[in-house]
Short mmCIF file of C-alpha atoms (C1' of nucleotides) in Angstrom, two decimals:
data_model
loop_
_atom_site.label_atom_id
_atom_site.label_comp_id
_atom_site.label_asym_id
_atom_site.label_seq_id
_atom_site.Cartn_x
_atom_site.Cartn_y
_atom_site.Cartn_z
CA UNK A 871 16.83 -10.82 -15.32
CA UNK A 872 20.04 -10.59 -13.39
CA UNK A 873 20.08 -9.05 -9.94
CA UNK A 874 20.25 -5.29 -10.06
CA UNK A 875 21.59 -2.98 -7.42
CA UNK A 876 18.64 -1.15 -6.00
CA UNK A 877 18.39 1.59 -3.44
CA UNK A 878 17.51 0.44 0.02
CA UNK A 879 13.87 0.56 0.88
CA UNK A 880 13.95 3.20 3.54
CA UNK A 881 10.22 3.01 4.03
CA UNK A 882 10.61 -0.64 4.67
CA UNK A 883 13.05 0.11 7.43
CA UNK A 884 10.73 2.71 8.80
CA UNK A 885 7.85 0.30 8.67
CA UNK A 886 9.95 -2.15 10.58
CA UNK A 887 10.72 0.43 13.22
CA UNK A 888 7.10 1.42 13.38
CA UNK A 889 6.00 -2.14 13.83
CA UNK A 890 8.57 -2.79 16.49
CA UNK A 891 7.43 0.32 18.31
CA UNK A 892 3.83 -0.74 18.07
CA UNK A 893 4.79 -4.19 19.20
CA UNK A 894 6.51 -2.79 22.24
CA UNK A 895 3.78 -0.40 23.16
CA UNK A 896 0.83 -2.66 22.57
CA UNK A 897 2.46 -5.78 23.88
CA UNK A 898 1.48 -7.46 20.64
CA UNK A 899 3.88 -9.42 18.53
CA UNK A 900 4.92 -8.13 15.17
CA UNK A 901 3.59 -11.15 13.38
CA UNK A 902 0.10 -10.42 14.58
CA UNK A 903 0.00 -7.63 12.03
CA UNK A 904 -2.67 -9.29 9.99
CA UNK A 905 -4.09 -11.38 12.71
CA UNK A 906 -2.39 -14.47 11.36
CA UNK A 907 -1.41 -17.09 13.80
CA UNK A 908 2.03 -17.44 12.39
CA UNK A 909 3.24 -20.79 13.47
CA UNK A 910 7.01 -20.96 12.99
CA UNK A 911 6.25 -23.57 10.40
CA UNK A 912 9.37 -23.29 8.35
CA UNK A 913 11.64 -23.99 11.25
CA UNK A 914 9.72 -27.10 12.14
CA UNK A 915 9.71 -28.22 8.55
CA UNK A 916 13.37 -27.52 8.23
CA UNK A 917 14.14 -29.72 11.14
CA UNK A 918 11.97 -32.42 9.73
CA UNK A 919 13.55 -31.94 6.33
CA UNK A 920 17.02 -32.38 7.69
CA UNK A 921 15.97 -35.48 9.51
CA UNK A 922 14.31 -36.82 6.40
CA UNK A 923 17.38 -36.11 4.35
CA UNK A 924 19.65 -37.81 6.82
CA UNK A 925 17.55 -40.89 6.50
CA UNK A 926 17.07 -40.93 2.77
CA UNK A 927 20.59 -39.93 1.95
CA UNK A 928 21.71 -37.18 -0.32
CA UNK A 929 18.49 -36.60 -2.18
CA UNK A 930 17.86 -33.04 -3.19
CA UNK A 931 14.22 -33.23 -2.35
CA UNK A 932 12.06 -35.37 -0.20
CA UNK A 933 8.71 -35.82 1.30
CA UNK A 934 9.04 -33.85 4.41
CA UNK A 935 5.99 -34.81 6.24
CA UNK A 936 2.51 -36.08 5.88
CA UNK A 937 0.24 -33.40 7.10
CA UNK A 938 -3.26 -33.71 8.22
CA UNK A 939 -5.57 -31.21 6.72
CA UNK A 940 -9.10 -30.14 7.03
CA UNK A 941 -11.82 -28.61 5.00
CA UNK A 942 -13.30 -25.77 6.93
CA UNK A 943 -16.85 -26.73 6.51
CA UNK A 944 -16.11 -30.32 7.33
CA UNK A 945 -14.62 -30.09 10.75
CA UNK A 946 -15.05 -33.80 11.25
CA UNK A 947 -13.03 -34.69 8.27
CA UNK A 948 -9.35 -34.98 7.93
CA UNK A 949 -7.29 -36.12 5.00
CA UNK A 950 -3.70 -35.85 3.97
CA UNK A 951 -1.53 -33.55 2.00
CA UNK A 952 2.11 -34.10 1.18
CA UNK A 953 4.71 -31.43 1.35
CA UNK A 954 8.03 -31.12 -0.37
CA UNK A 955 10.69 -28.53 0.28
CA UNK A 956 13.15 -28.90 -2.56
CA UNK A 957 14.26 -25.35 -3.40
CA UNK A 958 16.41 -22.56 -2.07
CA UNK A 959 14.06 -20.04 -3.60
CA UNK A 960 10.37 -19.47 -4.12
CA UNK A 961 8.22 -21.66 -6.32
CA UNK A 962 7.33 -19.65 -9.42
CA UNK A 963 5.54 -22.14 -11.68
CA UNK A 964 3.92 -25.51 -11.59
CA UNK A 965 2.78 -28.00 -14.24
CA UNK A 966 1.32 -31.47 -13.95
CA UNK A 967 2.73 -34.22 -16.11
CA UNK A 968 0.23 -34.69 -18.97
CA UNK A 969 -0.15 -38.44 -18.53
CA UNK A 970 1.42 -39.56 -15.30
CA UNK A 971 -1.14 -38.88 -12.57
CA UNK A 972 1.21 -38.44 -9.62
CA UNK A 973 3.98 -36.43 -11.26
CA UNK A 974 4.36 -32.66 -11.13
CA UNK A 975 7.03 -30.37 -12.51
CA UNK A 976 7.74 -27.35 -10.37
CA UNK A 977 10.03 -24.43 -11.17
CA UNK A 978 11.70 -21.96 -8.85
CA UNK A 979 12.97 -18.41 -8.77
CA UNK A 980 16.52 -19.73 -9.05
CA UNK A 981 15.83 -21.73 -12.22
CA UNK A 982 15.61 -25.09 -10.45
CA UNK A 983 13.15 -27.62 -11.82
CA UNK A 984 11.91 -30.60 -9.91
CA UNK A 985 10.01 -33.42 -11.55
CA UNK A 986 8.41 -35.04 -8.59
CA UNK A 987 6.46 -38.26 -8.43
CA UNK A 988 5.11 -37.95 -4.93
CA UNK A 989 4.22 -41.60 -4.79
CA UNK A 990 7.67 -42.93 -5.62
CA UNK A 991 10.44 -41.12 -3.84
CA UNK A 992 13.26 -42.44 -6.00
CA UNK A 993 11.67 -41.16 -9.19
CA UNK A 994 12.43 -37.57 -8.31
CA UNK A 995 14.37 -35.67 -10.94
CA UNK A 996 16.05 -32.43 -10.01
CA UNK A 997 17.61 -29.96 -12.41
CA UNK A 998 19.70 -27.25 -10.86
CA UNK A 999 19.16 -23.74 -12.15
CA UNK A 1000 21.61 -20.90 -12.56
CA UNK A 1001 20.65 -19.15 -9.35
CA UNK A 1002 19.79 -15.44 -9.10
CA UNK A 1003 18.12 -14.13 -12.23
CA UNK A 1004 17.12 -17.56 -13.55
CA UNK A 1005 13.54 -17.17 -12.40
CA UNK A 1006 11.17 -19.50 -14.23
CA UNK A 1007 8.10 -17.67 -15.46
CA UNK A 1008 6.42 -20.60 -17.14
CA UNK A 1009 6.78 -24.23 -18.16
CA UNK A 1010 4.85 -26.48 -20.52
CA UNK A 1011 5.28 -30.16 -21.30
CA UNK A 1012 5.95 -30.91 -24.94
CA UNK A 1013 2.88 -32.45 -26.56
CA UNK A 1014 5.17 -34.72 -28.58
CA UNK A 1015 7.59 -36.00 -25.97
CA UNK A 1016 6.40 -35.96 -22.39
CA UNK A 1017 9.99 -36.09 -21.12
CA UNK A 1018 10.56 -32.61 -22.48
CA UNK A 1019 9.60 -29.28 -21.01
CA UNK A 1020 9.46 -25.86 -22.60
CA UNK A 1021 10.82 -23.41 -20.05
CA UNK A 1022 10.70 -19.61 -20.02
CA UNK A 1023 13.45 -18.18 -17.86
CA UNK A 1024 14.35 -14.83 -16.37
CA UNK A 1025 17.84 -15.26 -17.84
CA UNK A 1026 16.32 -14.40 -21.22
CA UNK A 1027 16.12 -17.89 -22.67
CA UNK A 1028 13.29 -20.06 -23.83
CA UNK A 1029 14.50 -23.62 -23.78
CA UNK A 1030 13.44 -27.17 -24.30
CA UNK A 1031 14.60 -29.12 -21.29
CA UNK A 1032 15.02 -32.87 -21.58
CA UNK A 1033 14.13 -34.29 -18.20
CA UNK A 1034 15.66 -37.68 -18.83
CA UNK A 1035 18.90 -36.87 -20.56
CA UNK A 1036 18.92 -33.51 -18.81
CA UNK A 1037 20.00 -31.83 -22.01
CA UNK A 1038 18.86 -28.33 -22.74
CA UNK A 1039 18.18 -26.88 -26.13
CA UNK A 1040 17.88 -23.12 -26.19
CA UNK A 1041 15.07 -22.30 -28.57
CA UNK A 1042 15.08 -18.57 -28.32
CA UNK A 1043 17.15 -15.97 -26.57
CA UNK A 1044 15.93 -12.49 -25.71
CA UNK A 1045 18.35 -9.75 -26.83
CA UNK A 1046 21.34 -9.02 -24.64
CA UNK A 1047 21.21 -5.49 -23.29
CA UNK A 1048 24.92 -5.13 -22.66
CA UNK A 1049 24.48 -3.24 -19.41
CA UNK A 1050 27.17 -3.40 -16.80
CA UNK A 1051 25.43 -4.82 -13.78
CA UNK A 1052 23.18 -7.29 -15.62
CA UNK A 1053 23.07 -9.04 -18.99
CA UNK A 1054 19.42 -8.96 -19.92
CA UNK A 1055 16.78 -6.29 -19.66
CA UNK A 1056 14.36 -8.48 -21.56
CA UNK A 1057 13.23 -11.95 -20.62
CA UNK A 1058 10.44 -14.40 -21.33
CA UNK A 1059 7.69 -14.70 -18.76
CA UNK A 1060 5.33 -17.38 -20.07
CA UNK A 1061 5.01 -20.17 -22.67
CA UNK A 1062 2.45 -22.31 -24.37
CA UNK A 1063 2.70 -24.97 -27.05
CA UNK A 1064 0.16 -25.91 -29.68
CA UNK A 1065 0.38 -29.48 -30.93
CA UNK A 1066 -1.87 -28.86 -33.91
CA UNK A 1067 -0.05 -25.72 -35.05
CA UNK A 1068 3.36 -27.12 -34.11
CA UNK A 1069 4.03 -23.73 -32.58
CA UNK A 1070 5.28 -22.20 -29.35
CA UNK A 1071 4.17 -18.79 -28.05
CA UNK A 1072 5.98 -16.80 -25.45
CA UNK A 1073 5.63 -13.34 -23.98
CA UNK A 1074 8.31 -11.12 -22.48
CA UNK A 1075 8.55 -8.49 -19.75
CA UNK A 1076 8.40 -5.63 -22.25
CA UNK A 1077 5.11 -6.56 -23.87
CA UNK A 1078 6.38 -8.56 -26.84
CA UNK A 1079 4.78 -11.79 -27.91
CA UNK A 1080 6.81 -14.21 -30.02
CA UNK A 1081 5.50 -17.07 -32.10
CA UNK A 1082 8.02 -19.80 -32.89
CA UNK A 1083 8.01 -23.16 -34.53
CA UNK A 1084 8.47 -26.00 -32.05
CA UNK A 1085 12.10 -26.20 -33.07
CA UNK A 1086 12.70 -22.52 -32.47
CA UNK A 1087 12.39 -20.64 -35.77
CA UNK A 1088 10.83 -17.28 -35.14
CA UNK A 1089 7.58 -16.83 -37.06
CA UNK A 1090 6.84 -13.37 -35.76
CA UNK A 1091 7.58 -11.08 -32.85
CA UNK A 1092 5.17 -8.26 -32.12
CA UNK A 1093 4.71 -5.80 -29.34
CA UNK A 1094 1.14 -6.68 -28.44
CA UNK A 1095 1.09 -5.17 -24.95
CA UNK A 1096 2.40 -2.05 -23.27
CA UNK A 1097 3.88 -3.92 -20.34
CA UNK A 1098 4.96 -7.39 -19.23
CA UNK A 1099 3.08 -10.28 -20.79
CA UNK A 1100 2.26 -12.46 -17.81
CA UNK A 1101 0.44 -15.23 -19.65
CA UNK A 1102 0.03 -16.59 -23.17
CA UNK A 1103 -2.29 -19.44 -24.07
CA UNK A 1104 -3.60 -21.26 -27.12
CA UNK A 1105 -7.21 -22.32 -27.02
CA UNK A 1106 -7.43 -26.10 -26.87
CA UNK A 1107 -10.56 -26.32 -29.01
CA UNK A 1108 -9.88 -23.65 -31.56
CA UNK A 1109 -6.34 -23.79 -32.85
CA UNK A 1110 -6.13 -20.23 -34.14
CA UNK A 1111 -7.41 -18.60 -30.93
CA UNK A 1112 -4.83 -17.09 -28.60
CA UNK A 1113 -5.15 -15.24 -25.28
CA UNK A 1114 -2.55 -12.94 -23.77
CA UNK A 1115 -2.60 -11.31 -20.33
CA UNK A 1116 -0.48 -8.39 -19.24
CA UNK A 1117 0.38 -6.02 -16.44
CA UNK A 1118 -0.93 -3.31 -18.76
CA UNK A 1119 -4.28 -4.30 -17.23
CA UNK A 1120 -5.66 -6.04 -20.27
CA UNK A 1121 -6.32 -9.51 -21.57
CA UNK A 1122 -6.41 -9.72 -25.35
CA UNK A 1123 -7.91 -12.38 -27.55
CA UNK A 1124 -6.25 -12.89 -30.94
CA UNK A 1125 -6.85 -14.65 -34.21
CA UNK A 1126 -3.49 -16.27 -34.95
CA UNK A 1127 -4.23 -16.26 -38.67
CA UNK A 1128 -4.43 -12.51 -38.63
CA UNK A 1129 -2.10 -10.80 -36.20
CA UNK A 1130 -0.41 -7.70 -37.55
CA UNK A 1131 0.00 -5.29 -34.68
CA UNK A 1132 -1.13 -4.54 -31.16
CA UNK A 1133 -4.42 -3.11 -32.35
CA UNK A 1134 -5.89 -5.94 -34.36
CA UNK A 1135 -6.96 -8.16 -31.52
CA UNK A 1136 -10.33 -9.84 -31.65
CA UNK A 1137 -11.27 -8.59 -28.19
CA UNK A 1138 -9.77 -6.58 -25.34
CA UNK A 1139 -10.81 -7.37 -21.82
CA UNK A 1140 -9.90 -4.33 -19.74
CA UNK A 1141 -9.21 -4.90 -16.05
CA UNK A 1142 -8.75 -2.55 -13.11
CA UNK A 1143 -5.37 -3.96 -12.14
CA UNK A 1144 -2.52 -5.83 -13.82
CA UNK A 1145 -3.54 -9.34 -14.86
CA UNK A 1146 -1.58 -12.36 -13.64
CA UNK A 1147 -3.19 -15.05 -15.77
CA UNK A 1148 -5.99 -15.81 -18.22
CA UNK A 1149 -6.85 -19.48 -18.69
CA UNK A 1150 -9.35 -20.91 -21.16
CA UNK A 1151 -11.65 -23.46 -19.58
CA UNK A 1152 -10.40 -26.99 -20.24
CA UNK A 1153 -13.90 -28.46 -20.36
CA UNK A 1154 -14.90 -26.74 -23.60
CA UNK A 1155 -12.51 -23.84 -24.19
CA UNK A 1156 -15.49 -21.49 -24.19
CA UNK A 1157 -14.72 -19.59 -21.02
CA UNK A 1158 -11.78 -17.57 -19.85
CA UNK A 1159 -10.66 -17.17 -16.25
CA UNK A 1160 -8.56 -14.16 -15.29
CA UNK A 1161 -6.88 -13.16 -12.03
CA UNK A 1162 -5.93 -9.56 -11.38
CA UNK A 1163 -3.36 -8.23 -8.91
CA UNK A 1164 -5.76 -7.18 -6.20
CA UNK A 1165 -9.24 -8.52 -5.65
CA UNK A 1166 -10.96 -9.76 -8.78
CA UNK A 1167 -11.37 -13.09 -10.44
CA UNK A 1168 -13.27 -12.88 -13.69
CA UNK A 1169 -14.99 -15.47 -15.81
CA UNK A 1170 -15.65 -14.46 -19.40
CA UNK A 1171 -17.73 -16.40 -21.87
CA UNK A 1172 -16.95 -16.52 -25.60
CA UNK A 1173 -20.57 -15.68 -26.29
CA UNK A 1174 -19.96 -12.15 -25.04
CA UNK A 1175 -16.43 -10.90 -24.51
CA UNK A 1176 -17.61 -7.37 -23.72
CA UNK A 1177 -18.21 -8.03 -20.07
CA UNK A 1178 -17.38 -10.75 -17.58
CA UNK A 1179 -20.00 -13.37 -16.95
CA UNK A 1180 -18.92 -13.42 -13.32
CA UNK A 1181 -16.86 -10.97 -11.40
CA UNK A 1182 -15.85 -12.74 -8.25
CA UNK A 1183 -14.47 -10.57 -5.47
CA UNK A 1184 -11.51 -12.35 -3.91
CA UNK A 1185 -8.48 -11.08 -1.94
CA UNK A 1186 -5.17 -11.98 -3.62
CA UNK A 1187 -3.26 -8.71 -3.82
CA UNK A 1188 0.14 -8.38 -5.37
CA UNK A 1189 3.27 -8.18 -3.29
CA UNK A 1190 6.81 -7.86 -4.56
CA UNK A 1191 8.19 -10.88 -2.76
CA UNK A 1192 5.27 -13.17 -3.35
CA UNK A 1193 4.74 -15.32 -6.43
CA UNK A 1194 1.71 -13.79 -8.17
CA UNK A 1195 -1.51 -15.59 -7.30
CA UNK A 1196 -3.21 -17.29 -10.24
CA UNK A 1197 -6.65 -18.85 -10.32
CA UNK A 1198 -6.93 -22.01 -12.44
CA UNK A 1199 -9.65 -24.35 -13.67
CA UNK A 1200 -10.45 -27.87 -12.62
CA UNK A 1201 -9.93 -30.04 -15.74
CA UNK A 1202 -13.32 -31.72 -15.68
CA UNK A 1203 -15.75 -29.46 -13.90
CA UNK A 1204 -16.18 -25.74 -14.13
CA UNK A 1205 -14.52 -25.22 -10.78
CA UNK A 1206 -11.96 -22.56 -9.98
CA UNK A 1207 -9.10 -22.89 -7.46
CA UNK A 1208 -7.26 -19.92 -6.05
CA UNK A 1209 -5.12 -19.06 -3.04
CA UNK A 1210 -6.44 -16.42 -0.64
CA UNK A 1211 -4.26 -13.65 0.74
CA UNK A 1212 -6.42 -12.00 3.40
CA UNK A 1213 -6.59 -8.26 2.90
CA UNK A 1214 -7.69 -5.78 5.60
CA UNK A 1215 -9.08 -3.60 2.82
CA UNK A 1216 -11.23 -6.35 1.37
CA UNK A 1217 -14.91 -6.20 2.34
CA UNK A 1218 -15.74 -8.71 5.02
CA UNK A 1219 -12.16 -9.03 6.23
CA UNK A 1220 -11.82 -10.48 9.68
CA UNK A 1221 -8.75 -10.41 11.87
CA UNK A 1222 -8.41 -14.18 11.99
CA UNK A 1223 -8.99 -14.87 8.32
CA UNK A 1224 -6.76 -17.67 7.12
CA UNK A 1225 -4.68 -18.11 4.00
CA UNK A 1226 -6.92 -20.72 2.49
CA UNK A 1227 -7.23 -22.27 -0.93
CA UNK A 1228 -10.64 -21.22 -2.19
CA UNK A 1229 -12.74 -23.18 -4.64
CA UNK A 1230 -15.49 -21.52 -6.66
CA UNK A 1231 -18.18 -22.80 -8.96
CA UNK A 1232 -17.32 -21.28 -12.33
CA UNK A 1233 -20.94 -21.33 -13.47
CA UNK A 1234 -22.43 -19.48 -10.56
CA UNK A 1235 -19.42 -17.63 -9.15
CA UNK A 1236 -20.28 -18.99 -5.71
CA UNK A 1237 -17.65 -20.29 -3.36
CA UNK A 1238 -17.93 -24.05 -2.98
CA UNK A 1239 -15.38 -24.70 -0.27
CA UNK A 1240 -12.07 -23.70 1.22
CA UNK A 1241 -9.05 -25.86 1.96
CA UNK A 1242 -6.79 -25.24 4.84
CA UNK A 1243 -3.93 -27.10 6.40
CA UNK A 1244 -2.95 -25.75 9.78
CA UNK A 1245 0.57 -27.04 9.28
CA UNK A 1246 1.03 -25.04 6.13
CA UNK A 1247 0.08 -21.51 7.04
CA UNK A 1248 1.79 -19.60 4.22
CA UNK A 1249 0.17 -17.83 1.31
CA UNK A 1250 -0.54 -20.33 -1.45
CA UNK A 1251 0.15 -18.56 -4.73
CA UNK A 1252 -0.18 -21.40 -7.22
CA UNK A 1253 -2.82 -24.09 -7.40
CA UNK A 1254 -3.40 -26.62 -10.15
CA UNK A 1255 -5.47 -29.79 -10.35
CA UNK A 1256 -3.88 -32.73 -12.12
CA UNK A 1257 -5.35 -33.79 -15.49
CA UNK A 1258 -7.43 -36.48 -13.79
CA UNK A 1259 -8.79 -33.88 -11.44
CA UNK A 1260 -8.37 -35.94 -8.29
CA UNK A 1261 -5.32 -34.21 -6.86
CA UNK A 1262 -4.36 -30.61 -6.33
CA UNK A 1263 -0.77 -29.32 -6.34
CA UNK A 1264 0.04 -26.01 -4.70
CA UNK A 1265 3.03 -23.72 -4.53
CA UNK A 1266 3.47 -22.01 -1.17
CA UNK A 1267 6.66 -20.01 -0.68
CA UNK A 1268 9.51 -22.48 -1.15
CA UNK A 1269 7.17 -25.43 -0.72
CA UNK A 1270 5.07 -27.76 -2.83
CA UNK A 1271 1.86 -29.09 -1.37
CA UNK A 1272 -0.10 -32.04 -2.72
CA UNK A 1273 -3.73 -32.33 -1.69
CA UNK A 1274 -5.19 -35.73 -2.32
CA UNK A 1275 -8.72 -36.95 -2.81
CA UNK A 1276 -9.71 -33.54 -3.90
CA UNK A 1277 -11.96 -34.60 -6.70
CA UNK A 1278 -13.71 -37.13 -4.55
CA UNK A 1279 -14.27 -34.49 -1.99
CA UNK A 1280 -15.72 -32.28 -4.66
CA UNK A 1281 -17.89 -35.00 -6.11
CA UNK A 1282 -19.13 -36.00 -2.73
CA UNK A 1283 -19.72 -32.40 -1.96
CA UNK A 1284 -21.78 -32.02 -5.10
CA UNK A 1285 -23.89 -35.01 -4.14
CA UNK A 1286 -24.11 -33.64 -0.68
CA UNK A 1287 -25.22 -30.25 -1.86
CA UNK A 1288 -27.79 -31.89 -4.09
CA UNK A 1289 -29.00 -34.09 -1.26
CA UNK A 1290 -29.14 -31.13 1.03
CA UNK A 1291 -31.03 -29.04 -1.48
CA UNK A 1292 -33.47 -31.86 -2.09
CA UNK A 1293 -34.01 -32.24 1.60
CA UNK A 1294 -34.40 -28.50 1.89
CA UNK A 1295 -31.45 -28.21 4.21
CA UNK A 1296 -29.73 -24.87 3.76
CA UNK A 1297 -26.40 -25.43 2.13
CA UNK A 1298 -25.22 -21.95 2.96
CA UNK A 1299 -23.48 -23.25 6.01
CA UNK A 1300 -20.79 -23.38 3.34
CA UNK A 1301 -20.31 -19.64 3.43
CA UNK A 1302 -16.95 -18.08 3.99
CA UNK A 1303 -17.58 -17.31 7.58
CA UNK A 1304 -18.87 -20.77 8.17
CA UNK A 1305 -15.68 -21.53 9.96
CA UNK A 1306 -17.62 -21.51 13.16
CA UNK A 1307 -18.69 -25.05 13.74
CA UNK A 1308 -21.73 -25.65 11.67
CA UNK A 1309 -25.09 -25.95 13.21
CA UNK A 1310 -27.19 -28.59 11.49
CA UNK A 1311 -26.63 -31.95 13.16
CA UNK A 1312 -28.44 -33.82 10.38
CA UNK A 1313 -26.13 -32.45 7.76
CA UNK A 1314 -23.01 -33.05 9.69
CA UNK A 1315 -23.86 -36.68 10.19
CA UNK A 1316 -24.35 -37.02 6.47
CA UNK A 1317 -21.08 -35.31 5.80
CA UNK A 1318 -19.23 -37.37 8.31
CA UNK A 1319 -20.50 -40.51 6.68
CA UNK A 1320 -19.52 -39.44 3.20
CA UNK A 1321 -16.14 -38.35 4.27
CA UNK A 1322 -15.50 -41.52 6.16
CA UNK A 1323 -16.04 -43.39 2.90
CA UNK A 1324 -13.40 -41.36 1.21
CA UNK A 1325 -10.85 -42.06 3.86
CA UNK A 1326 -11.54 -45.73 3.42
CA UNK A 1327 -11.20 -45.56 -0.33
CA UNK A 1328 -7.76 -44.09 -0.42
CA UNK A 1329 -6.42 -45.10 2.94
CA UNK A 1330 -3.74 -47.34 1.50
CA UNK A 1331 -2.32 -44.64 -0.67
CA UNK A 1332 -2.02 -42.25 2.21
CA UNK A 1333 -0.34 -44.85 4.36
CA UNK A 1334 2.16 -45.62 1.64
CA UNK A 1335 3.15 -42.02 1.28
CA UNK A 1336 3.45 -41.69 4.97
CA UNK A 1337 5.77 -44.62 5.34
CA UNK A 1338 7.89 -43.36 2.48
CA UNK A 1339 8.24 -40.03 4.12
CA UNK A 1340 9.46 -41.59 7.29
CA UNK A 1341 11.75 -44.16 5.87
"C1'" DA B 1451 14.15 -13.04 18.39
"C1'" DC B 1452 15.75 -10.00 15.20
"C1'" DC B 1453 17.40 -8.40 10.88
"C1'" DG B 1454 18.83 -8.29 5.97
"C1'" DA B 1455 18.03 -9.82 1.34
"C1'" DA B 1456 15.38 -10.75 -2.53
"C1'" DT B 1457 13.44 -7.26 -6.41
"C1'" DG B 1458 7.50 -6.31 -8.90
"C1'" DA B 1459 4.95 -2.27 -10.07
"C1'" DT B 1460 4.43 2.52 -10.35
"C1'" DA B 1461 4.71 7.54 -9.58
"C1'" DC B 1462 7.32 11.21 -10.63
"C1'" DC B 1463 10.93 14.08 -12.52
"C1'" DT C 1260 11.64 7.43 -22.08
"C1'" DG C 1261 14.65 6.19 -18.49
"C1'" DG C 1262 16.27 6.46 -13.95
"C1'" DT C 1263 15.12 6.19 -9.22
"C1'" DA C 1264 12.47 6.56 -4.98
"C1'" DT C 1265 8.49 4.56 -2.85
"C1'" DC C 1266 5.03 1.19 -1.85
"C1'" DC C 1267 3.17 -3.46 -1.43
"C1'" DC C 1268 4.49 -5.79 3.41
"C1'" DT C 1269 6.53 -12.44 2.69
"C1'" DT C 1270 9.75 -15.77 3.66
"C1'" DC C 1271 14.15 -17.70 4.52
"C1'" DG C 1272 18.45 -17.92 6.54
"C1'" DG C 1273 22.06 -16.09 9.32
#
DNA sequence: ACCGAATGATACC
DNA sequence: TGGTATCCCTTCGG
């Protein structure tokens, strides 16, 4: 996917003019377009980044700052999130290390990969990409060697990247198109690896799905979708079950033992918009979570693929220059995390709606809570809990955010909800609009107490990170 | 403070 | 079926 010369977006220019005109006439600033209070965050962070880099020497990434965060419904609570700013392009994919609890791998639109242990600054590993066109669509740690990553790139390659030796083994290469202004018209967009099948699946931007051995021999290549395959995934509990998601507005479920053509899927799950992702639930592999390109999150159950078990309305519309928003599962509970992109056309939209990280209960479809960090006001496209489920990593523009104590917050919140239900205290102060300070003094005292405990539990950790960031 | 670049999806010929 | 104009309307860096 090399850069292509495209006509100028005249409408864009017009829109700019229009906005400037409106800004002049109404006395409003352009950035108030969606009612966001757009703090010039990046500038501040940049300054801090430069300072941090001066102090830590020539390290390509660093902990920029320790930010205080808040959960909306818990105005009395604050905890910390870490932020890293390692790339010169957007974050496009994110994977937790399978065994190391504080290490994430993050890929960018320029092909850069960072392996970041946010607790030990010196353990950062940075692999420079090829720049424009080397956009990383997906990454997956090898189930055999955790120092190796399967990487699907916009340059048309699927490779096995050694993070220690930094060697790369190209496993598959999409055909060269031979055009003048770019080299590939076809590139891989997603990967998954099955340990039990010793197989790798990948999907490309034209609708092809390729099954390979882990060393790269092609087993088959079939056009299973009409358009880009945004996601491919093996089921963790059933080794022959495969899910594919596509911008052709479908998710398809396949029996790997019997794939012949695009029509012999086990199930089709039609959507109203292109689909960004479709993840099987890690708890039992029996549910499937899909995110479309506008306003739906769906939860399907394997007991009935004909209709979603829950259809959760949620604003996360597609935009060209935004990494597609993907909802993911918590590894241990049926919880769903997803970044919110407030949409004036979404029912219930309010002018001051924030770009939160929303957490839903996968069994009821109800929102459980929202995360927000006033120092990180961008749209958070990617969210993934670590395998232990106690930390959340997010991709926001060029940044990586790490939210700590997440699981404890959730656990405590569960207890809290239970306690509140038992006491007959309405727990619906946890509704989306509950951003107004909540009313029940009894509840808030309880919350404050619980939350205080959490701060105590992990206080040391937070302090450590802080001091590292400021070293 | 302002502007250009990057470049996904689709409608339409 | 392929080329291109239009729309969606963010974020960074100069």
